[in-house]
Amino acid sequence: MRTPLPIARILRVKALLLPVFAAALLAGLAWGSGGGGPGALWRSIAGLPLEDPVLADIFWKIRLPRVLLAALTGAVLSLGGLVFQALLRNPLAEPYILGISGGAAIGAILGILAGLPRFPWGSLAAFAGAMGTVGLLALFSSWRTGLGKDALLLSGVMINAFCGAVILFLISVTSDVRLFNILSWLMGDLSLAAMEQVALLAAVTAVSAAALFFLSHGMNLILLGRDTALSLGVRLEALTWALLAVTSLMVGVSVSLCGLLGFVGLVMPHLMRLLFGPDHRVLVPACVLGGGAYMIFCDLLARILPRQGEMPVGVVTALIGAPAFIFLLRRAAR
Amino acid sequence: MNPAAIAVQEVSFAYEEAAVLEGISFRVEEGDYFVIIGPNGSGKTTLLKLLCGLLKPRAGTIRLFGAPLSRRRRKALARLAALVPQAASAEAPFRVEEFVLLGRAPHQGLLGLETPEDLAIAREAMAFTGTAHLASRRLDRLSGGERQRVLIARAVCQRPRILLLDEPTAYLDLAHQAQIMDLMEALRAERGVTVVLVSHDVNLAAMYASRMLLLAAGRILAAGPPGEVIAKGPLEAAYGCPLAVETTPGGVPRVSLVPNGRRPAGRPPPGVREVRP
């Protein structure tokens, strides 16, 4: 057996996934409730006149931001799952596991109840909530000696459960139209995408993905267990906090812009690991491209499946994600 | 005189309030096959963790090749001393070759980009430990004996001058135990690696060790060549049960438990109260 050197493996994975990503991007632009199709999209890209001039606006002003936001969110959530699965050495870990989702939801719901406009104030409230739980988490884990993986996991899960109770309370005391806004946020919503949001998330994603790539070999070493990692010269505390900080930040931004999209961060890292092996230097770029493509695909389904209107994309990711995860677990166990 | 591979001076350690080691001092010379024995909870594993910087002593100093351990950077330390932890969790679905290659981490940059030389060192470590044929197998699919040799291959690939192992023969059958101990002897004799291992198997240790250390309740009860450490007095004091020590025809001391049947009639074993009707 020959192990190709990592650079070669990274390039090979990129060469495999880039066409998939590009295809998803084009499909996401071409289809949707406003019509279009690949032919019209091609004419629009090539600068040829369209039968229906409104289509150009649909392609580039409505669908493009939405498709890009989906791709970025998919990338962020997949990366988040990848990091937390390594950090907590738990295959069930996902980007929301430590309470980022719960905190963000409380922030978002309070924003909606206060009647704040969704962007930027509602997003800021959600982001503040997400960071609030991360802060609590840091506080709780500093009470313990060291940073045991289970101490972190248990504190996070409990913070999330408490947030869940607060969310239910807030919902139970809301009865007007704001209830619909709350539920659509909780189910994940990409329909209000605008270019400012895309630009913000793109910047955060680019920086975070680059940082995670540089920490990716550290994630490989974390998988060997605390003692072995330390004895191989890993500065475990620093690495753990760096991974937590980067991931919380990018997931917090993503959640605050798009709401809660479940299962993406659970399914994609497992799928990529099954396809490309456990090396995080390969998995980081694979999750960016694969997660992005997958979310575009889910959003496309959410837009074209219902006869009228659209489904929340979070419903699609969960409907596909749960069975897919069980299937992946069976495959990985073999 | 050359500085000792490991010089431990008046080292104490405690988890929270419970003292584990109290004022321990000993030396391990370069090229020693050094085995630490002692009952459960005597501080063996803690001592091993102190020796590779996983824990910091509350008091005292540890020097590796003359330089205080606390002054070395973690990565520099990892180039000097490798650890094979107890029942190492090897659940990650790495293939054996990928896993062994991770041993190069202390010699690499942040991204751990392997050079052809790293790959050659990993292959050589696998050949040395007899695991080359397992290269493309998954780590979590190996038998206990294979896995232990792969864990050692990972540490050998680290090219340390000191190799620390925590109960590397636990859960292995007799032949595999001897295989691991032989491997350590080869590492010592052929490469001059100083081997320090913790073992529960006193007799196996006595067959291989050049020097031994007997720990009990965080203190050293005996230290020196196996002939001095494997003696009735210190061993009974350490383990708190009656023991018989004999010398095999090869000159290796052997310990065995004294079975209850051989106890003089009418005397209960220590710690057991006689019950009279």
Coordinates of C-alpha atoms in Angstrom, one line a residue:
Chain A
M1 CA 0.0 0.0 0.0
R2 CA 1.2 3.5 -0.7
T3 CA 0.0 6.4 1.3
P4 CA 0.0 9.5 -1.0
L5 CA 1.4 12.6 0.7
P6 CA -1.2 14.8 2.2
I7 CA -1.0 17.7 -0.4
A8 CA -1.8 15.2 -3.1
R9 CA -4.7 13.8 -1.2
I10 CA -6.1 17.2 -0.5
L11 CA -5.9 18.1 -4.2
R12 CA -7.5 14.9 -5.2
V13 CA -10.4 15.5 -2.9
K14 CA -10.8 19.0 -4.1
A15 CA -10.7 17.8 -7.7
L16 CA -13.5 15.3 -6.9
L17 CA -15.7 17.6 -5.0
L18 CA -15.4 20.9 -6.9
P19 CA -17.4 19.6 -9.9
V20 CA -20.1 18.4 -7.4
F21 CA -20.2 21.8 -5.8
A22 CA -20.3 23.6 -9.1
A23 CA -23.1 21.4 -10.3
A24 CA -25.1 22.0 -7.1
L25 CA -24.6 25.8 -7.5
L26 CA -25.8 25.8 -11.1
A27 CA -28.8 23.5 -10.2
G28 CA -29.7 25.8 -7.3
L29 CA -29.7 28.8 -9.6
A30 CA -31.5 27.1 -12.5
W31 CA -34.6 25.7 -10.8
G32 CA -37.2 27.2 -8.5
S33 CA -40.7 28.3 -8.2
G34 CA -40.2 31.4 -10.4
G35 CA -39.3 29.2 -13.4
G36 CA -36.1 29.2 -15.4
G37 CA -34.3 26.0 -16.1
P38 CA -30.8 25.2 -17.3
G39 CA -31.4 26.6 -20.8
A40 CA -32.4 30.0 -19.5
L41 CA -29.7 30.1 -17.0
W42 CA -27.1 29.4 -19.7
R43 CA -28.5 32.2 -21.9
S44 CA -28.3 34.5 -18.9
I45 CA -24.7 33.6 -18.1
A46 CA -23.7 33.9 -21.8
G47 CA -25.3 37.3 -22.0
L48 CA -27.9 36.2 -24.5
P49 CA -31.4 37.8 -24.4
L50 CA -34.0 36.0 -22.3
E51 CA -37.6 35.3 -23.2
D52 CA -38.7 36.6 -19.9
P53 CA -36.5 39.5 -18.7
V54 CA -37.7 39.1 -15.1
L55 CA -35.8 35.8 -15.0
A56 CA -32.4 37.6 -14.9
D57 CA -33.5 39.3 -11.7
I58 CA -34.7 35.9 -10.3
F59 CA -31.4 34.2 -11.1
W60 CA -29.0 36.9 -9.9
K61 CA -30.9 39.0 -7.4
I62 CA -33.1 36.4 -5.7
R63 CA -31.6 33.0 -6.2
L64 CA -27.9 33.8 -6.2
P65 CA -27.8 35.2 -2.6
R66 CA -29.9 32.4 -1.4
V67 CA -27.8 29.7 -3.0
L68 CA -24.6 31.3 -1.7
L69 CA -26.0 31.6 1.8
A70 CA -27.0 27.9 1.7
A71 CA -23.5 26.9 0.5
L72 CA -21.8 29.0 3.2
T73 CA -24.2 27.7 6.0
G74 CA -23.7 24.1 4.8
A75 CA -19.9 24.6 4.9
V76 CA -20.0 26.2 8.3
L77 CA -22.3 23.5 9.9
S78 CA -20.3 20.7 8.4
L79 CA -17.0 22.1 9.6
G80 CA -18.6 22.7 13.0
G81 CA -19.7 19.1 13.3
L82 CA -16.2 17.9 12.2
V83 CA -14.5 20.0 14.9
F84 CA -16.9 19.0 17.7
Q85 CA -16.8 15.3 16.8
A86 CA -13.0 15.4 17.0
L87 CA -12.8 17.7 20.1
L88 CA -15.4 15.7 22.1
R89 CA -14.3 12.4 20.5
N90 CA -18.0 11.7 20.1
P91 CA -19.6 10.7 16.8
L92 CA -22.9 12.2 17.9
A93 CA -21.5 15.7 18.4
E94 CA -22.8 18.3 16.1
P95 CA -22.2 22.1 15.8
Y96 CA -25.2 22.9 18.1
I97 CA -24.3 20.3 20.8
L98 CA -22.7 22.7 23.3
G99 CA -25.7 25.0 23.4
I100 CA -24.8 27.4 20.6
S101 CA -28.3 26.7 19.1
G102 CA -30.2 27.1 22.3
G103 CA -28.5 30.4 23.2
A104 CA -28.9 31.8 19.6
A105 CA -32.6 30.8 19.6
I106 CA -33.3 32.6 22.8
G107 CA -31.6 35.7 21.4
A108 CA -33.5 35.5 18.2
I109 CA -36.8 34.9 19.8
L110 CA -36.3 37.9 22.2
G111 CA -35.4 39.9 19.1
I112 CA -38.6 38.8 17.3
L113 CA -40.7 39.5 20.4
A114 CA -39.2 43.0 20.7
G115 CA -40.1 43.6 17.1
L116 CA -36.6 44.2 15.9
P117 CA -35.9 44.0 12.2
R118 CA -34.4 40.6 11.3
F119 CA -31.2 41.9 9.9
P120 CA -29.0 43.1 11.5
W121 CA -30.6 43.5 14.9
G122 CA -32.3 40.1 15.1
S123 CA -29.2 38.4 13.9
L124 CA -27.1 40.3 16.5
A125 CA -29.4 39.3 19.3
A126 CA -29.1 35.6 18.2
F127 CA -25.4 36.0 17.9
A128 CA -25.2 37.5 21.4
G129 CA -27.2 34.5 22.7
A130 CA -24.9 32.0 21.1
M131 CA -21.8 33.7 22.5
G132 CA -23.5 33.9 25.9
T133 CA -23.8 30.2 26.2
V134 CA -20.2 29.7 25.0
G135 CA -19.2 32.1 27.8
L136 CA -21.2 30.1 30.3
L137 CA -19.6 27.0 29.0
A138 CA -16.1 28.4 29.5
L139 CA -17.1 29.5 33.0
F140 CA -18.4 26.0 33.9
S141 CA -15.5 24.1 32.5
S142 CA -13.0 26.4 34.3
W143 CA -14.5 25.2 37.6
R144 CA -13.2 21.7 36.9
T145 CA -9.6 20.8 36.9
G146 CA -8.5 20.6 33.3
L147 CA -10.8 20.4 30.4
G148 CA -12.1 16.8 30.5
K149 CA -14.1 16.0 27.3
D150 CA -17.0 14.7 29.2
A151 CA -17.2 17.7 31.5
L152 CA -17.4 20.0 28.5
L153 CA -20.0 17.8 26.8
L154 CA -22.2 17.5 29.8
S155 CA -22.1 21.2 30.6
G156 CA -23.0 22.0 27.0
V157 CA -25.8 19.5 26.8
M158 CA -27.3 20.8 30.0
I159 CA -27.0 24.5 28.9
N160 CA -28.8 23.5 25.7
A161 CA -31.5 21.6 27.6
F162 CA -32.1 24.6 29.8
C163 CA -32.3 26.9 26.8
G164 CA -34.9 24.5 25.3
A165 CA -37.0 25.1 28.4
V166 CA -36.7 28.9 28.1
I167 CA -37.6 28.7 24.4
L168 CA -40.8 26.7 25.1
F169 CA -41.7 29.2 27.8
L170 CA -41.3 32.1 25.4
I171 CA -43.3 30.3 22.7
S172 CA -46.1 29.5 25.2
V173 CA -46.6 33.1 26.1
T174 CA -46.6 34.3 22.5
S175 CA -49.9 34.0 20.6
D176 CA -49.9 36.5 17.7
V177 CA -48.2 36.5 14.3
R178 CA -44.8 36.6 15.9
L179 CA -45.3 33.0 16.7
F180 CA -45.0 32.2 13.0
N181 CA -41.8 34.2 12.8
I182 CA -40.3 32.3 15.8
L183 CA -41.2 28.9 14.4
S184 CA -39.8 29.7 10.9
W185 CA -36.6 30.8 12.5
L186 CA -36.4 27.7 14.6
M187 CA -36.9 25.5 11.5
G188 CA -34.2 27.2 9.6
D189 CA -34.9 29.8 7.0
L190 CA -32.9 30.8 3.9
S191 CA -35.7 32.7 2.1
L192 CA -34.7 36.1 3.3
A193 CA -31.2 36.0 2.0
A194 CA -29.6 39.3 1.0
M195 CA -26.1 40.1 -0.3
E196 CA -25.0 41.8 2.9
Q197 CA -25.6 38.6 4.9
V198 CA -23.8 36.6 2.2
A199 CA -20.8 38.9 2.3
L200 CA -20.7 38.7 6.1
L201 CA -20.9 35.0 6.3
A202 CA -18.5 34.6 3.4
A203 CA -15.8 36.6 5.3
V204 CA -16.4 34.7 8.5
T205 CA -16.3 31.3 6.7
A206 CA -13.2 32.1 4.8
V207 CA -11.3 33.1 7.9
S208 CA -12.6 30.2 10.0
A209 CA -12.0 27.5 7.4
A210 CA -8.4 28.7 6.9
A211 CA -7.9 28.7 10.7
L212 CA -9.4 25.2 11.0
F213 CA -7.2 24.0 8.2
F214 CA -4.1 25.0 10.1
L215 CA -5.4 23.3 13.2
S216 CA -6.5 20.2 11.2
H217 CA -3.4 18.1 12.1
G218 CA -4.0 18.9 15.7
M219 CA -7.5 17.4 15.4
N220 CA -5.9 14.2 14.0
L221 CA -3.7 14.1 17.1
I222 CA -6.6 14.8 19.5
L223 CA -8.2 11.6 18.2
L224 CA -5.4 9.6 19.7
G225 CA -6.6 10.6 23.2
R226 CA -5.4 13.2 25.7
D227 CA -2.3 11.4 27.0
T228 CA -0.9 10.4 23.6
A229 CA -1.7 13.8 22.1
L230 CA 0.2 15.6 24.9
S231 CA 3.1 13.2 24.7
L232 CA 3.3 14.0 21.0
G233 CA 3.9 17.6 21.8
V234 CA 0.4 19.0 21.2
R235 CA -0.5 22.0 23.3
L236 CA -3.9 20.6 24.1
E237 CA -5.5 23.4 26.1
A238 CA -4.5 26.0 23.6
L239 CA -5.7 23.9 20.7
T240 CA -9.0 23.1 22.4
W241 CA -9.8 26.7 23.1
A242 CA -8.7 27.8 19.6
L243 CA -11.0 25.2 18.0
L244 CA -13.9 26.1 20.3
A245 CA -13.5 29.8 19.7
V246 CA -13.3 29.6 15.9
T247 CA -16.2 27.1 15.7
S248 CA -18.5 28.9 18.1
L249 CA -17.9 32.2 16.2
M250 CA -18.7 30.9 12.8
V251 CA -21.6 28.7 13.9
G252 CA -23.0 31.6 15.9
V253 CA -22.9 33.9 12.9
S254 CA -24.4 31.2 10.7
V255 CA -27.2 30.4 13.1
S256 CA -28.0 34.1 13.7
L257 CA -28.4 34.6 9.9
C258 CA -30.2 31.3 8.9
G259 CA -31.8 29.9 12.0
L260 CA -31.4 26.3 13.1
L261 CA -30.6 23.8 10.4
G262 CA -30.3 20.3 12.0
F263 CA -28.4 17.2 11.0
V264 CA -26.1 18.9 8.4
G265 CA -23.3 19.0 10.8
L266 CA -23.9 15.5 11.8
V267 CA -24.3 13.8 8.4
M268 CA -21.7 15.6 6.3
P269 CA -18.6 14.9 8.4
H270 CA -19.6 11.2 8.7
L271 CA -20.2 11.0 5.0
M272 CA -16.9 12.7 4.2
R273 CA -15.0 10.5 6.6
L274 CA -16.5 7.4 5.0
L275 CA -15.5 8.6 1.6
F276 CA -12.0 10.0 2.3
G277 CA -10.8 8.6 5.6
P278 CA -10.1 10.2 9.0
D279 CA -7.4 12.7 8.1
H280 CA -8.7 16.2 9.0
R281 CA -6.3 17.9 6.6
V282 CA -8.4 16.3 3.9
L283 CA -11.7 16.5 5.8
V284 CA -11.7 20.3 6.3
P285 CA -11.7 21.2 2.6
A286 CA -14.0 18.2 1.9
C287 CA -16.6 19.5 4.5
V288 CA -16.5 23.0 3.0
L289 CA -17.3 21.8 -0.5
G290 CA -19.4 18.8 0.4
G291 CA -21.4 20.6 3.1
G292 CA -22.0 23.5 0.8
A293 CA -23.2 21.3 -2.1
Y294 CA -25.5 19.3 0.2
M295 CA -27.1 22.4 1.7
I296 CA -27.7 23.9 -1.8
F297 CA -29.4 20.6 -2.7
C298 CA -31.6 20.5 0.4
D299 CA -32.6 24.2 -0.2
L300 CA -33.4 23.3 -3.8
L301 CA -35.7 20.5 -2.6
A302 CA -37.3 22.8 -0.1
R303 CA -38.1 25.3 -2.9
I304 CA -39.4 22.9 -5.6
L305 CA -41.0 20.0 -3.8
P306 CA -44.2 21.7 -2.4
R307 CA -46.9 22.6 -4.9
Q308 CA -47.3 26.0 -3.3
G309 CA -44.8 28.1 -1.5
E310 CA -41.9 26.3 0.1
M311 CA -40.9 24.2 3.0
P312 CA -38.5 25.4 5.7
V313 CA -35.1 24.0 4.6
G314 CA -34.5 22.8 8.2
V315 CA -37.3 20.3 7.7
V316 CA -35.6 18.9 4.5
T317 CA -32.2 18.6 6.2
A318 CA -33.8 16.7 9.1
L319 CA -35.9 14.5 6.9
I320 CA -32.9 13.5 4.8
G321 CA -30.4 13.7 7.6
A322 CA -31.8 11.3 10.2
P323 CA -32.2 8.2 7.9
A324 CA -28.9 9.1 6.2
F325 CA -27.1 9.2 9.5
I326 CA -28.3 5.8 10.5
F327 CA -27.3 4.4 7.1
L328 CA -23.8 6.0 7.4
L329 CA -23.4 4.6 10.9
R330 CA -24.1 1.1 9.6
R331 CA -21.7 1.5 6.7
A332 CA -18.9 2.9 9.0
A333 CA -19.4 0.0 11.4
R334 CA -18.7 -2.6 8.7
Chain B
M1 CA 30.0 11.0 34.4
N2 CA 27.3 11.3 31.7
P3 CA 24.1 12.8 33.0
A4 CA 21.4 10.2 33.7
A5 CA 18.7 9.7 31.1
I6 CA 16.2 10.4 33.9
A7 CA 17.1 11.9 37.2
V8 CA 14.2 12.3 39.7
Q9 CA 14.9 14.3 42.7
E10 CA 12.6 14.6 45.8
V11 CA 9.5 14.6 43.6
S12 CA 6.1 14.8 45.2
F13 CA 2.7 14.8 43.5
A14 CA -0.9 15.0 44.6
Y15 CA -4.2 14.9 42.8
E16 CA -6.3 17.5 44.6
E17 CA -5.5 16.8 48.3
A18 CA -4.6 13.1 48.0
A19 CA -0.8 12.7 48.0
V20 CA 0.2 10.1 45.4
L21 CA 4.0 10.4 45.4
E22 CA 6.0 11.6 48.3
G23 CA 9.7 12.7 47.9
I24 CA 10.7 10.2 45.3
S25 CA 14.3 10.1 44.1
F26 CA 15.9 7.7 41.6
R27 CA 18.0 7.7 38.4
V28 CA 17.6 5.8 35.2
E29 CA 20.8 5.5 33.2
E30 CA 20.9 5.7 29.4
G31 CA 20.3 2.3 27.9
D32 CA 18.6 0.9 31.0
Y33 CA 15.7 -1.5 30.8
F34 CA 13.9 0.0 33.8
V35 CA 10.8 -1.6 35.1
I36 CA 8.5 0.0 37.8
I37 CA 6.4 -2.4 39.8
G38 CA 4.1 -2.0 42.7
P39 CA 0.5 -2.6 43.9
N40 CA -2.5 -0.9 42.4
G41 CA -2.7 2.7 43.4
S42 CA 1.0 2.9 44.3
G43 CA 1.6 5.8 41.9
K44 CA 3.2 3.9 39.0
T45 CA 1.2 5.5 36.3
T46 CA 1.4 8.9 37.9
L47 CA 5.1 8.6 38.0
L48 CA 5.2 7.7 34.3
K49 CA 3.1 10.7 33.5
L50 CA 5.4 12.9 35.4
L51 CA 8.4 11.6 33.5
C52 CA 7.0 12.7 30.2
G53 CA 5.6 16.0 31.4
L54 CA 1.9 15.1 31.3
L55 CA 1.7 16.1 34.9
K56 CA 3.8 18.6 36.8
P57 CA 5.4 17.7 40.1
R58 CA 4.2 19.6 43.2
A59 CA 7.7 19.6 44.5
G60 CA 11.1 18.4 43.3
T61 CA 12.8 18.3 39.9
I62 CA 12.9 15.8 37.0
R63 CA 15.9 16.1 34.7
L64 CA 16.1 14.3 31.3
F65 CA 19.7 14.1 30.1
G66 CA 20.8 16.8 32.5
A67 CA 18.2 19.5 31.6
P68 CA 15.2 20.1 33.8
L69 CA 12.0 18.8 32.2
S70 CA 10.0 21.9 33.2
R71 CA 12.3 24.1 31.0
R72 CA 11.7 22.1 27.8
R73 CA 9.0 23.0 25.4
R74 CA 6.3 20.4 24.9
K75 CA 7.4 19.6 21.3
A76 CA 11.0 19.4 22.2
L77 CA 10.1 17.0 25.0
A78 CA 8.1 14.9 22.6
R79 CA 11.3 14.4 20.5
L80 CA 13.1 13.1 23.6
A81 CA 10.5 10.9 25.3
A82 CA 7.6 8.9 23.8
L83 CA 4.7 7.5 25.8
V84 CA 2.6 4.4 25.1
P85 CA -0.3 4.9 27.6
Q86 CA -2.2 2.2 29.3
A87 CA -5.0 0.7 27.3
A88 CA -4.6 3.5 24.8
S89 CA -7.8 4.4 23.2
A90 CA -7.3 3.6 19.6
E91 CA -10.9 3.9 18.5
A92 CA -10.2 6.4 15.7
P93 CA -10.6 4.6 12.4
F94 CA -7.1 5.3 11.2
R95 CA -5.3 2.8 9.1
V96 CA -2.2 1.4 10.7
E97 CA 0.2 3.3 8.5
E98 CA -1.6 6.6 8.9
F99 CA -1.6 6.0 12.7
V100 CA 2.1 5.2 12.9
L101 CA 2.9 8.3 10.8
L102 CA 1.2 10.5 13.4
G103 CA 4.3 9.7 15.6
R104 CA 6.3 12.1 13.4
A105 CA 4.2 15.0 14.7
P106 CA 6.9 16.4 17.1
H107 CA 9.4 16.6 14.2
Q108 CA 6.9 18.3 11.9
G109 CA 5.4 21.7 11.4
L110 CA 1.8 22.7 12.3
L111 CA 0.2 20.9 9.4
G112 CA 2.2 17.8 9.9
L113 CA 2.9 17.5 6.2
E114 CA 4.8 14.2 5.8
T115 CA 8.0 14.1 3.7
P116 CA 9.1 10.9 2.0
E117 CA 11.6 10.6 4.9
D118 CA 8.8 10.6 7.5
L119 CA 7.2 7.8 5.5
A120 CA 10.4 5.9 5.4
I121 CA 10.8 6.2 9.2
A122 CA 7.2 5.0 9.7
R123 CA 7.8 2.0 7.4
E124 CA 11.0 1.2 9.3
A125 CA 9.2 1.4 12.7
M126 CA 6.5 -0.9 11.4
A127 CA 9.1 -3.4 10.1
F128 CA 10.9 -3.2 13.4
T129 CA 7.7 -4.0 15.4
G130 CA 6.6 -6.7 12.9
T131 CA 3.5 -4.7 11.9
A132 CA 4.4 -3.9 8.3
H133 CA 1.9 -6.4 7.0
L134 CA -0.9 -4.6 8.9
A135 CA -0.2 -1.3 7.1
S136 CA -3.6 -0.9 5.4
R137 CA -5.7 -2.6 8.2
R138 CA -7.9 -0.4 10.4
L139 CA -6.6 0.1 13.9
D140 CA -9.9 -0.8 15.6
R141 CA -10.0 -4.1 13.8
L142 CA -6.7 -5.5 15.2
S143 CA -6.2 -8.2 17.8
G144 CA -4.9 -7.2 21.2
G145 CA -1.3 -8.3 20.4
E146 CA -1.3 -6.6 17.0
R147 CA -2.7 -3.4 18.4
Q148 CA -0.1 -3.2 21.2
R149 CA 2.7 -3.6 18.6
V150 CA 1.2 -0.9 16.4
L151 CA 1.0 1.5 19.4
I152 CA 4.6 0.8 20.1
A153 CA 5.4 1.3 16.4
R154 CA 3.8 4.8 16.7
A155 CA 6.1 5.6 19.6
V156 CA 9.2 4.1 17.8
C157 CA 8.3 6.3 14.8
Q158 CA 8.6 9.3 17.2
R159 CA 12.4 8.3 17.4
P160 CA 12.6 9.1 21.1
R161 CA 15.7 8.5 23.3
I162 CA 13.4 7.4 26.1
L163 CA 10.4 5.2 25.7
L164 CA 7.8 5.1 28.5
L165 CA 5.2 2.3 28.5
D166 CA 2.3 1.8 30.9
E167 CA 1.5 -1.9 31.3
P168 CA 2.2 -2.8 27.7
T169 CA 1.6 -6.5 28.4
A170 CA -1.7 -6.2 30.1
Y171 CA -4.5 -8.3 28.5
L172 CA -1.9 -10.2 26.4
D173 CA -1.3 -14.0 26.5
L174 CA 2.0 -15.4 27.5
A175 CA 3.6 -15.5 24.0
H176 CA 2.5 -12.0 23.2
Q177 CA 3.8 -10.7 26.5
A178 CA 7.2 -12.2 25.8
Q179 CA 7.0 -10.7 22.3
I180 CA 6.5 -7.2 23.6
M181 CA 9.2 -7.6 26.2
D182 CA 11.6 -8.9 23.6
L183 CA 10.8 -6.0 21.3
M184 CA 11.7 -3.5 24.1
E185 CA 15.0 -5.4 24.6
A186 CA 15.8 -5.1 20.9
L187 CA 15.0 -1.4 21.0
R188 CA 17.4 -1.0 23.9
A189 CA 20.2 -3.2 22.6
E190 CA 20.1 -2.1 18.9
R191 CA 19.2 1.5 19.2
G192 CA 20.3 2.5 22.7
V193 CA 16.8 3.7 23.6
T194 CA 16.2 3.9 27.3
V195 CA 13.1 1.8 28.2
V196 CA 11.0 2.6 31.2
L197 CA 7.9 0.5 31.7
V198 CA 5.3 -0.1 34.3
S199 CA 4.3 -3.6 34.9
H200 CA 2.1 -5.7 37.1
D201 CA 3.8 -8.9 36.2
V202 CA 6.7 -9.0 38.6
N203 CA 8.2 -12.2 37.2
L204 CA 8.1 -11.1 33.6
A205 CA 9.7 -7.9 34.7
A206 CA 12.4 -9.7 36.6
M207 CA 13.3 -11.7 33.5
Y208 CA 14.0 -8.6 31.3
A209 CA 14.8 -5.6 33.5
S210 CA 18.3 -4.3 34.0
R211 CA 17.0 -2.3 37.0
M212 CA 13.7 -2.2 38.9
L213 CA 11.9 0.1 41.2
L214 CA 9.3 -1.1 43.7
L215 CA 6.7 1.6 44.6
A216 CA 4.2 1.3 47.4
A217 CA 1.9 4.0 48.7
G218 CA 3.8 6.7 46.8
R219 CA 7.3 5.8 48.3
I220 CA 10.2 3.7 47.0
L221 CA 10.5 0.4 48.9
A222 CA 13.4 -1.0 46.8
A223 CA 15.4 0.0 43.8
G224 CA 18.2 -1.8 41.9
P225 CA 18.9 -4.9 39.9
P226 CA 16.1 -7.5 39.9
G227 CA 18.0 -9.7 42.4
E228 CA 17.7 -6.9 45.0
V229 CA 14.2 -5.7 44.4
I230 CA 12.6 -9.2 44.1
A231 CA 13.1 -10.1 47.7
K232 CA 10.6 -11.4 50.2
G233 CA 10.9 -8.4 52.6
P234 CA 10.1 -5.4 50.4
L235 CA 7.6 -7.3 48.3
E236 CA 5.6 -8.5 51.2
A237 CA 5.7 -5.0 52.7
A238 CA 4.5 -3.6 49.4
Y239 CA 1.8 -6.1 48.5
G240 CA 0.7 -7.0 52.1
C241 CA 0.3 -10.7 51.5
P242 CA 2.6 -13.7 52.1
L243 CA 4.9 -14.4 49.2
A244 CA 7.6 -16.9 48.4
V245 CA 10.7 -15.9 46.5
E246 CA 12.9 -18.5 44.8
T247 CA 15.6 -18.4 42.2
T248 CA 15.1 -20.2 38.9
P249 CA 17.9 -22.3 37.4
G250 CA 18.7 -19.3 35.1
G251 CA 19.4 -17.2 38.1
V252 CA 16.2 -15.1 37.8
P253 CA 14.2 -14.5 40.9
R254 CA 10.6 -15.7 40.9
V255 CA 7.8 -14.7 43.2
S256 CA 4.7 -16.7 43.9
L257 CA 1.8 -16.2 46.3
V258 CA 1.7 -18.5 49.2
P259 CA -1.5 -20.5 48.8
N260 CA -3.7 -20.7 51.9
G261 CA -3.2 -24.5 52.1
R262 CA 0.4 -24.2 52.9
R263 CA -0.2 -22.0 55.9
P264 CA 0.6 -23.7 59.1
A265 CA -2.5 -25.4 60.5
G266 CA -4.7 -23.5 62.9
R267 CA -3.5 -20.0 61.9
P268 CA -5.8 -17.8 59.9
P269 CA -4.4 -15.7 57.1
P270 CA -3.5 -12.1 58.2
G271 CA -6.4 -9.8 58.5
V272 CA -9.0 -12.6 58.9
R273 CA -10.5 -13.1 62.3
E274 CA -11.1 -16.6 63.4
V275 CA -14.8 -17.4 64.0
R276 CA -15.5 -19.8 66.8
P277 CA -18.9 -21.5 67.2

